[in-house]
Tab-separated table of C-alpha atoms and ligand atoms in Angstrom:
chain	number	residue	atom	x	y	z
A	1	MET	CA	-11.827	28.764	4.183
A	2	THR	CA	-10.754	25.869	6.415
A	3	ALA	CA	-9.162	26.910	9.726
A	4	VAL	CA	-5.735	25.434	10.389
A	5	THR	CA	-3.630	24.996	13.488
A	6	HIS	CA	-0.019	23.857	13.466
A	7	PHE	CA	0.554	20.513	15.176
A	8	GLU	CA	3.820	18.872	16.244
A	9	ILE	CA	4.850	15.996	13.950
A	10	ASP	CA	5.253	13.610	16.897
A	11	ALA	CA	1.833	14.538	18.294
A	12	LEU	CA	0.201	13.652	14.954
A	13	LYS	CA	2.098	10.341	14.800
A	14	ASP	CA	0.963	9.520	18.309
A	15	LEU	CA	-2.650	10.387	17.420
A	16	ALA	CA	-2.607	8.293	14.222
A	17	SER	CA	-1.097	5.394	16.121
A	18	ARG	CA	-3.735	5.602	18.845
A	19	VAL	CA	-6.544	5.650	16.261
A	20	LEU	CA	-5.173	2.479	14.668
A	21	THR	CA	-4.505	0.571	17.891
A	22	ALA	CA	-8.095	1.386	18.908
A	23	HIS	CA	-9.141	-0.365	15.682
A	24	ASN	CA	-7.699	-3.855	15.824
A	25	THR	CA	-4.136	-2.978	14.773
A	26	SER	CA	-0.926	-4.066	16.503
A	27	PRO	CA	1.260	-1.307	17.987
A	28	GLU	CA	4.106	-2.175	15.540
A	29	ASN	CA	1.849	-1.879	12.505
A	30	ALA	CA	0.189	1.245	13.880
A	31	THR	CA	3.602	2.915	14.236
A	32	SER	CA	4.608	1.988	10.694
A	33	VAL	CA	1.320	3.283	9.219
A	34	ALA	CA	1.323	6.424	11.379
A	35	ASN	CA	4.899	7.278	10.313
A	36	ALA	CA	3.941	6.994	6.625
A	37	LEU	CA	0.672	8.934	6.877
A	38	VAL	CA	2.251	11.750	8.867
A	39	ALA	CA	5.236	11.868	6.467
A	40	ALA	CA	2.735	12.435	3.625
A	41	GLU	CA	0.937	15.083	5.669
A	42	VAL	CA	4.262	16.827	6.374
A	43	ASP	CA	5.168	16.732	2.664
A	44	GLY	CA	1.860	18.381	1.744
A	45	GLN	CA	0.574	15.136	0.139
A	46	LYS	CA	-2.640	15.212	2.124
A	47	GLY	CA	-4.412	12.744	-0.184
A	48	HIS	CA	-2.009	10.084	1.146
A	49	GLY	CA	-1.937	11.507	4.666
A	50	LEU	CA	-4.223	11.570	7.696
A	51	SER	CA	-7.278	11.823	5.430
A	52	ARG	CA	-6.839	8.052	4.961
A	53	LEU	CA	-7.000	7.230	8.656
A	54	ALA	CA	-10.761	6.859	9.081
A	55	ALA	CA	-11.000	4.468	6.109
A	56	TYR	CA	-7.902	2.553	7.229
A	57	SER	CA	-9.183	2.080	10.763
A	58	ALA	CA	-12.667	1.052	9.575
A	59	GLN	CA	-11.020	-1.578	7.367
A	60	ALA	CA	-8.892	-2.848	10.246
A	61	ALA	CA	-11.990	-2.987	12.452
A	62	SER	CA	-13.982	-4.959	9.854
A	63	GLY	CA	-11.060	-7.313	9.133
A	64	LYS	CA	-10.765	-6.269	5.489
A	65	VAL	CA	-7.251	-5.221	6.491
A	66	GLN	CA	-5.505	-7.539	8.948
A	67	GLY	CA	-4.233	-5.013	11.458
A	68	HIS	CA	-2.118	-7.653	13.244
A	69	ALA	CA	-0.535	-9.123	10.092
A	70	VAL	CA	3.204	-9.772	10.260
A	71	PRO	CA	4.787	-9.441	6.806
A	72	ARG	CA	6.981	-12.362	5.768
A	73	ALA	CA	9.988	-12.202	3.446
A	74	GLU	CA	10.987	-15.218	1.370
A	75	PRO	CA	14.210	-15.124	-0.683
A	76	VAL	CA	13.543	-16.376	-4.231
A	77	GLY	CA	17.012	-15.857	-5.692
A	78	ALA	CA	20.388	-14.353	-4.845
A	79	ALA	CA	18.974	-10.825	-4.912
A	80	ALA	CA	15.208	-11.230	-5.147
A	81	LEU	CA	12.624	-11.692	-2.453
A	82	ARG	CA	8.882	-11.982	-2.186
A	83	ILE	CA	7.099	-10.317	0.676
A	84	ASP	CA	3.682	-11.503	1.748
A	85	ALA	CA	1.938	-8.511	3.325
A	86	GLY	CA	-0.616	-10.966	4.764
A	87	SER	CA	-3.591	-8.785	3.721
A	88	GLY	CA	-2.349	-6.243	6.224
A	89	PHE	CA	-1.347	-2.633	5.707
A	90	ALA	CA	1.265	-2.075	2.994
A	91	PHE	CA	3.634	-0.008	5.126
A	92	PRO	CA	5.007	-2.737	7.435
A	93	ALA	CA	5.655	-4.880	4.332
A	94	MET	CA	7.387	-1.972	2.601
A	95	ASP	CA	9.476	-1.346	5.748
A	96	LEU	CA	10.574	-4.983	5.662
A	97	ALA	CA	11.349	-4.730	1.922
A	98	ILE	CA	13.548	-1.700	2.536
A	99	GLU	CA	15.364	-3.362	5.420
A	100	LYS	CA	16.146	-6.404	3.225
A	101	LEU	CA	17.095	-4.395	0.123
A	102	ASP	CA	19.444	-2.270	2.218
A	103	GLU	CA	21.262	-5.487	3.151
A	104	VAL	CA	21.244	-7.222	-0.233
A	105	ALA	CA	21.725	-4.444	-2.839
A	106	PRO	CA	25.221	-3.345	-1.691
A	107	GLU	CA	26.364	-6.992	-1.995
A	108	SER	CA	24.767	-7.812	-5.323
A	109	GLY	CA	24.634	-4.383	-6.972
A	110	ILE	CA	20.893	-4.703	-7.538
A	111	ALA	CA	18.073	-6.260	-5.550
A	112	MET	CA	14.338	-6.536	-5.923
A	113	ALA	CA	11.403	-7.109	-3.580
A	114	GLY	CA	7.923	-8.066	-4.791
A	115	VAL	CA	5.131	-7.410	-2.295
A	116	PHE	CA	1.779	-9.177	-2.644
A	117	ARG	CA	-1.489	-9.442	-0.642
A	118	SER	CA	-0.904	-5.753	-0.035
A	119	HIS	CA	-2.892	-2.535	0.319
A	120	HIS	CA	-2.483	1.204	-0.443
A	121	PHE	CA	1.216	2.074	-0.133
A	122	GLY	CA	0.630	5.805	0.099
A	123	GLN	CA	3.076	8.186	-1.499
A	124	ALA	CA	5.353	5.920	-3.475
A	125	GLY	CA	8.241	8.352	-3.028
A	126	TYR	CA	8.294	7.734	0.734
A	127	HIS	CA	9.733	4.266	0.151
A	128	VAL	CA	12.385	5.016	-2.466
A	129	GLU	CA	13.551	8.099	-0.619
A	130	ARG	CA	14.519	5.890	2.308
A	131	LEU	CA	16.608	3.687	-0.032
A	132	ALA	CA	18.329	6.787	-1.427
A	133	GLN	CA	19.072	8.006	2.107
A	134	HIS	CA	21.122	4.791	2.398
A	135	GLY	CA	23.058	5.449	-0.828
A	136	LEU	CA	20.869	3.343	-3.136
A	137	VAL	CA	18.996	4.333	-6.286
A	138	GLY	CA	15.395	3.246	-5.732
A	139	LEU	CA	12.488	2.504	-8.031
A	140	ALA	CA	8.989	1.706	-6.746
A	141	LEU	CA	5.948	0.653	-8.725
A	142	GLY	CA	2.534	-0.128	-7.295
A	143	ASN	CA	-0.886	-1.004	-8.653
A	144	SER	CA	-4.197	0.090	-7.189
A	145	PRO	CA	-7.949	-0.509	-7.702
A	146	LYS	CA	-9.247	0.216	-11.201
A	147	ALA	CA	-9.477	3.873	-12.181
A	148	ILE	CA	-8.036	4.035	-15.726
A	149	ALA	CA	-9.406	2.408	-18.892
A	150	PRO	CA	-7.205	0.893	-21.599
A	151	TRP	CA	-6.630	3.544	-24.292
A	152	GLY	CA	-9.718	3.677	-26.527
A	153	GLY	CA	-11.770	1.647	-24.030
A	154	ARG	CA	-14.328	2.752	-21.472
A	155	ASP	CA	-14.119	0.402	-18.488
A	156	GLY	CA	-11.498	0.759	-15.769
A	157	VAL	CA	-8.844	-1.963	-15.816
A	158	PHE	CA	-5.797	-0.303	-14.208
A	159	GLY	CA	-5.186	1.716	-11.092
A	160	THR	CA	-3.489	5.091	-10.952
A	161	ASN	CA	-0.335	2.964	-10.668
A	162	PRO	CA	2.355	5.290	-9.295
A	163	ILE	CA	6.031	5.157	-10.166
A	164	ALA	CA	8.622	6.676	-7.859
A	165	PHE	CA	12.353	7.061	-8.295
A	166	ALA	CA	15.007	8.392	-5.940
A	167	ALA	CA	18.747	8.899	-6.288
A	168	PRO	CA	21.213	9.755	-3.514
A	169	ARG	CA	23.064	13.068	-3.790
A	170	ARG	CA	26.449	13.967	-2.320
A	171	SER	CA	25.388	16.693	0.052
A	172	ALA	CA	21.725	17.317	-0.537
A	173	ASP	CA	18.455	15.518	0.010
A	174	PRO	CA	17.892	12.695	-2.503
A	175	LEU	CA	16.482	13.587	-5.893
A	176	LEU	CA	12.892	12.355	-5.834
A	177	ILE	CA	10.455	11.776	-8.680
A	178	ASP	CA	6.990	10.533	-7.721
A	179	LEU	CA	4.338	10.214	-10.398
A	180	SER	CA	0.829	8.917	-10.201
A	181	LEU	CA	-0.171	7.927	-13.720
A	182	SER	CA	-3.598	9.563	-13.869
A	183	LYS	CA	-3.504	13.155	-15.128
A	184	VAL	CA	-4.908	14.288	-11.763
A	185	ALA	CA	-5.722	12.470	-8.551
A	186	ARG	CA	-9.256	11.073	-8.368
A	187	GLY	CA	-9.579	12.895	-5.041
A	188	LYS	CA	-9.747	16.190	-6.956
A	189	VAL	CA	-12.748	14.914	-8.924
A	190	MET	CA	-14.370	13.817	-5.646
A	191	VAL	CA	-13.912	17.313	-4.203
A	192	ALA	CA	-15.453	18.933	-7.339
A	193	ALA	CA	-18.379	16.476	-7.273
A	194	LYS	CA	-19.041	17.292	-3.611
A	195	LYS	CA	-19.108	21.009	-4.393
A	196	GLY	CA	-21.214	20.453	-7.546
A	197	GLU	CA	-18.452	22.101	-9.623
A	198	PRO	CA	-17.301	21.099	-13.133
A	199	ILE	CA	-13.827	19.668	-13.751
A	200	PRO	CA	-11.453	20.827	-16.516
A	201	ASP	CA	-11.585	19.055	-19.855
A	202	GLY	CA	-8.934	16.331	-20.171
A	203	TRP	CA	-9.144	14.947	-16.645
A	204	ALA	CA	-11.687	12.147	-17.010
A	205	LEU	CA	-14.033	10.110	-19.175
A	206	ASP	CA	-17.666	9.242	-18.406
A	207	LYS	CA	-18.908	5.637	-18.203
A	208	GLU	CA	-19.375	5.580	-21.993
A	209	GLY	CA	-15.686	6.448	-22.462
A	210	GLN	CA	-16.484	10.009	-23.579
A	211	PRO	CA	-14.582	13.086	-22.283
A	212	THR	CA	-16.549	14.859	-19.561
A	213	THR	CA	-16.363	17.996	-17.436
A	214	ASP	CA	-19.193	16.736	-15.171
A	215	ALA	CA	-17.485	15.618	-11.941
A	216	ALA	CA	-20.311	13.233	-10.965
A	217	ALA	CA	-20.217	11.561	-14.412
A	218	ALA	CA	-16.417	11.332	-14.128
A	219	LEU	CA	-16.718	9.450	-10.835
A	220	GLU	CA	-18.797	6.821	-12.622
A	221	GLY	CA	-16.240	6.691	-15.425
A	222	THR	CA	-12.444	6.638	-15.508
A	223	MET	CA	-9.436	8.934	-15.162
A	224	ILE	CA	-7.354	9.920	-18.192
A	225	PRO	CA	-3.709	8.825	-17.909
A	226	ILE	CA	-0.821	11.302	-18.207
A	227	GLY	CA	0.468	11.394	-21.789
A	228	ASP	CA	-2.783	9.874	-23.132
A	229	ALA	CA	-2.006	6.680	-25.145
A	230	LYS	CA	1.660	6.684	-24.057
A	231	GLY	CA	0.614	7.000	-20.417
A	232	ALA	CA	-1.868	4.160	-20.871
A	233	ALA	CA	1.028	1.977	-22.062
A	234	LEU	CA	3.049	2.997	-18.991
A	235	VAL	CA	0.097	2.135	-16.728
A	236	LEU	CA	0.026	-1.336	-18.316
A	237	MET	CA	3.754	-1.752	-17.694
A	238	VAL	CA	3.357	-0.847	-13.993
A	239	GLU	CA	0.390	-3.222	-13.670
A	240	ILE	CA	2.566	-6.058	-14.995
A	241	LEU	CA	5.581	-5.236	-12.818
A	242	ALA	CA	3.614	-4.571	-9.629
A	243	ALA	CA	0.908	-7.226	-9.919
A	244	ALA	CA	1.680	-9.914	-12.538
A	245	VAL	CA	5.324	-10.252	-11.466
A	246	THR	CA	4.500	-10.319	-7.750
A	247	GLY	CA	1.400	-12.552	-7.987
A	248	ALA	CA	-0.943	-9.831	-6.724
A	249	ASN	CA	-4.460	-8.877	-7.817
A	250	PHE	CA	-4.841	-6.670	-10.868
A	251	GLY	CA	-6.535	-3.285	-10.503
A	252	PHE	CA	-9.775	-4.606	-11.990
A	253	GLU	CA	-9.775	-7.469	-9.454
A	254	ALA	CA	-8.902	-5.371	-6.398
A	255	SER	CA	-11.469	-4.082	-3.934
A	256	SER	CA	-11.590	-0.426	-2.880
A	257	PHE	CA	-8.930	1.147	-0.631
A	258	PHE	CA	-11.721	3.218	0.940
A	259	THR	CA	-14.656	0.971	1.866
A	260	SER	CA	-14.554	-1.500	4.736
A	261	ASP	CA	-16.650	-4.255	3.127
A	262	GLY	CA	-15.606	-7.152	0.917
A	263	PRO	CA	-12.306	-8.979	0.530
A	264	ALA	CA	-8.876	-7.391	0.950
A	265	PRO	CA	-7.633	-5.479	-2.133
A	266	GLY	CA	-4.606	-7.788	-2.469
A	267	VAL	CA	-2.656	-5.391	-4.715
A	268	GLY	CA	1.108	-5.495	-5.244
A	269	GLN	CA	4.246	-3.404	-5.184
A	270	THR	CA	7.683	-3.866	-6.700
A	271	LEU	CA	10.685	-2.185	-5.169
A	272	ILE	CA	14.079	-2.213	-6.890
A	273	ALA	CA	17.308	-0.991	-5.291
A	274	ILE	CA	20.508	-0.358	-7.245
A	275	ASP	CA	23.851	0.330	-5.611
A	276	PRO	CA	25.429	2.845	-8.011
A	277	ARG	CA	28.844	2.442	-6.347
A	278	ARG	CA	29.012	-1.094	-7.756
A	279	MET	CA	28.611	0.276	-11.289
A	280	SER	CA	30.531	3.522	-11.339
A	281	GLY	CA	32.151	3.914	-7.937
A	282	ASP	CA	32.285	7.463	-6.606
A	283	ALA	CA	31.768	8.837	-10.119
A	284	PHE	CA	28.013	8.409	-9.747
A	285	THR	CA	27.497	11.261	-7.327
A	286	ASP	CA	29.807	13.568	-9.337
A	287	ARG	CA	28.044	12.766	-12.598
A	288	LEU	CA	24.616	13.213	-11.052
A	289	GLU	CA	25.596	16.698	-9.850
A	290	VAL	CA	26.856	17.562	-13.371
A	291	LEU	CA	23.472	16.576	-14.764
A	292	LEU	CA	21.459	18.424	-12.126
A	293	GLN	CA	23.564	21.571	-12.547
A	294	ALA	CA	22.975	21.436	-16.324
A	295	ILE	CA	19.283	21.711	-15.463
A	296	LEU	CA	19.589	24.326	-12.752
A	297	VAL	CA	21.771	26.786	-14.712
A	298	GLN	CA	18.711	27.463	-16.844
A	299	PRO	CA	16.551	30.179	-15.315
A	300	GLY	CA	13.052	29.019	-14.450
A	301	THR	CA	14.040	25.390	-13.772
A	302	ARG	CA	13.625	23.400	-10.580
A	303	LEU	CA	14.342	19.826	-9.668
A	304	PRO	CA	11.392	17.492	-9.116
A	305	GLY	CA	10.313	17.019	-5.503
A	306	MET	CA	11.248	20.534	-4.326
A	307	ARG	CA	7.727	21.512	-3.236
A	308	ARG	CA	7.726	18.517	-0.919
A	309	LEU	CA	11.060	19.517	0.612
A	310	GLU	CA	9.842	23.060	1.151
A	311	ALA	CA	6.687	21.774	2.884
A	312	ARG	CA	8.854	19.485	5.009
A	313	GLY	CA	11.129	22.354	6.019
A	314	ALA	CA	8.140	24.502	6.994
A	315	ALA	CA	6.672	21.650	9.071
A	316	ALA	CA	9.990	21.055	10.846
A	317	ARG	CA	10.155	24.758	11.749
A	318	GLY	CA	6.553	25.505	12.649
A	319	GLY	CA	4.589	22.257	12.803
A	320	VAL	CA	2.100	20.714	10.377
A	321	ALA	CA	-0.948	22.738	9.326
A	322	VAL	CA	-4.102	20.681	9.936
A	323	ASP	CA	-7.739	21.651	10.463
A	324	PRO	CA	-8.255	21.387	14.273
A	325	ALA	CA	-11.837	20.116	13.758
A	326	PHE	CA	-10.377	17.210	11.787
A	327	VAL	CA	-7.852	16.500	14.535
A	328	GLU	CA	-10.734	16.484	17.025
A	329	GLU	CA	-12.579	13.927	14.820
A	330	LEU	CA	-9.474	11.736	14.921
A	331	GLU	CA	-9.292	12.097	18.728
A	332	GLN	CA	-12.900	10.824	18.877
A	333	LEU	CA	-11.917	7.871	16.683
A	334	ALA	CA	-9.028	7.068	19.025
A	335	HIS	CA	-11.518	6.872	21.911
A	336	ARG	CA	-14.258	4.929	20.208
B	1	PYC	O1	-0.444	7.956	-5.898
B	1	PYC	O2	-2.051	7.125	-7.165
B	1	PYC	C1	-1.263	7.060	-6.220
B	1	PYC	C2	-1.243	5.820	-5.424
B	1	PYC	C3	-2.016	4.717	-5.623
B	1	PYC	C4	-1.620	3.799	-4.685
B	1	PYC	C5	-0.648	4.375	-3.916
B	1	PYC	N1	-0.408	5.598	-4.379
């Protein structure tokens, strides 16, 4: 079993920031990335947390990610803007998108930002939750390097293409739905392959497009989407909204989020903010509570996103559980 120690949230942010600034990244960008990675760590989403830091910093050092990029917003309509992430990290571009949508959506009722020349945007829910904290309903869609084949096919075309949704509540944390569209994260297959263990049926296909329980064969093949053929259609929709609409690379054109060689991935994200007050005034929050209570009166039900909130509460009380040997590795990276 891995040993864990509880670390202060701010200490982990400071560490992540120092690792990045030691690897060709501006302090502003390092802060933005560190905030997002530590938020994922706090929420128990470790696959989008500090585990990404070594790969991120190697990519900034090699120039595959432009650590000093300054994202630029260009209005392209009354309530639409394009954001060029400049082949930098996705998080500063997403921060800019949120800042702009917060300004525009309350005026226009709805606003959209399309981010291109972008990179891994981590847990998609992190972005929409911030919109919901400002009273907006948020929808985020992002594409990623190929991992899923078209239904019936065998070669990866699409990424795991997450969709996240958040809605503000009257006196509770926003409702948050965050779905990656592969049945399970590829990271779980990587862990099984490392241990030489099989994976459950239904997770992945081998390179011939056949179902496999062999983790190593699955890594050479593709991930099965949630909902099988219906999920594959949803993956296609996200690919169009996140990449075709924004002018970004498709999943099959994008380079890896993990390796430091080659061109930048150049993926895209679409973020949509709706001001529900413009549509239904104060009724929105009342009606949302009616709906959520209709769920919660049934024994055995929970709202989506609760595990994350519980993890967050535990971290706020007692710190974030991280393997101290891993933290030491990150300290070494910060002093390279
Ligand atoms: O959750 O699969 C995911 C994901 C891909 C890119 C960003 N998040």
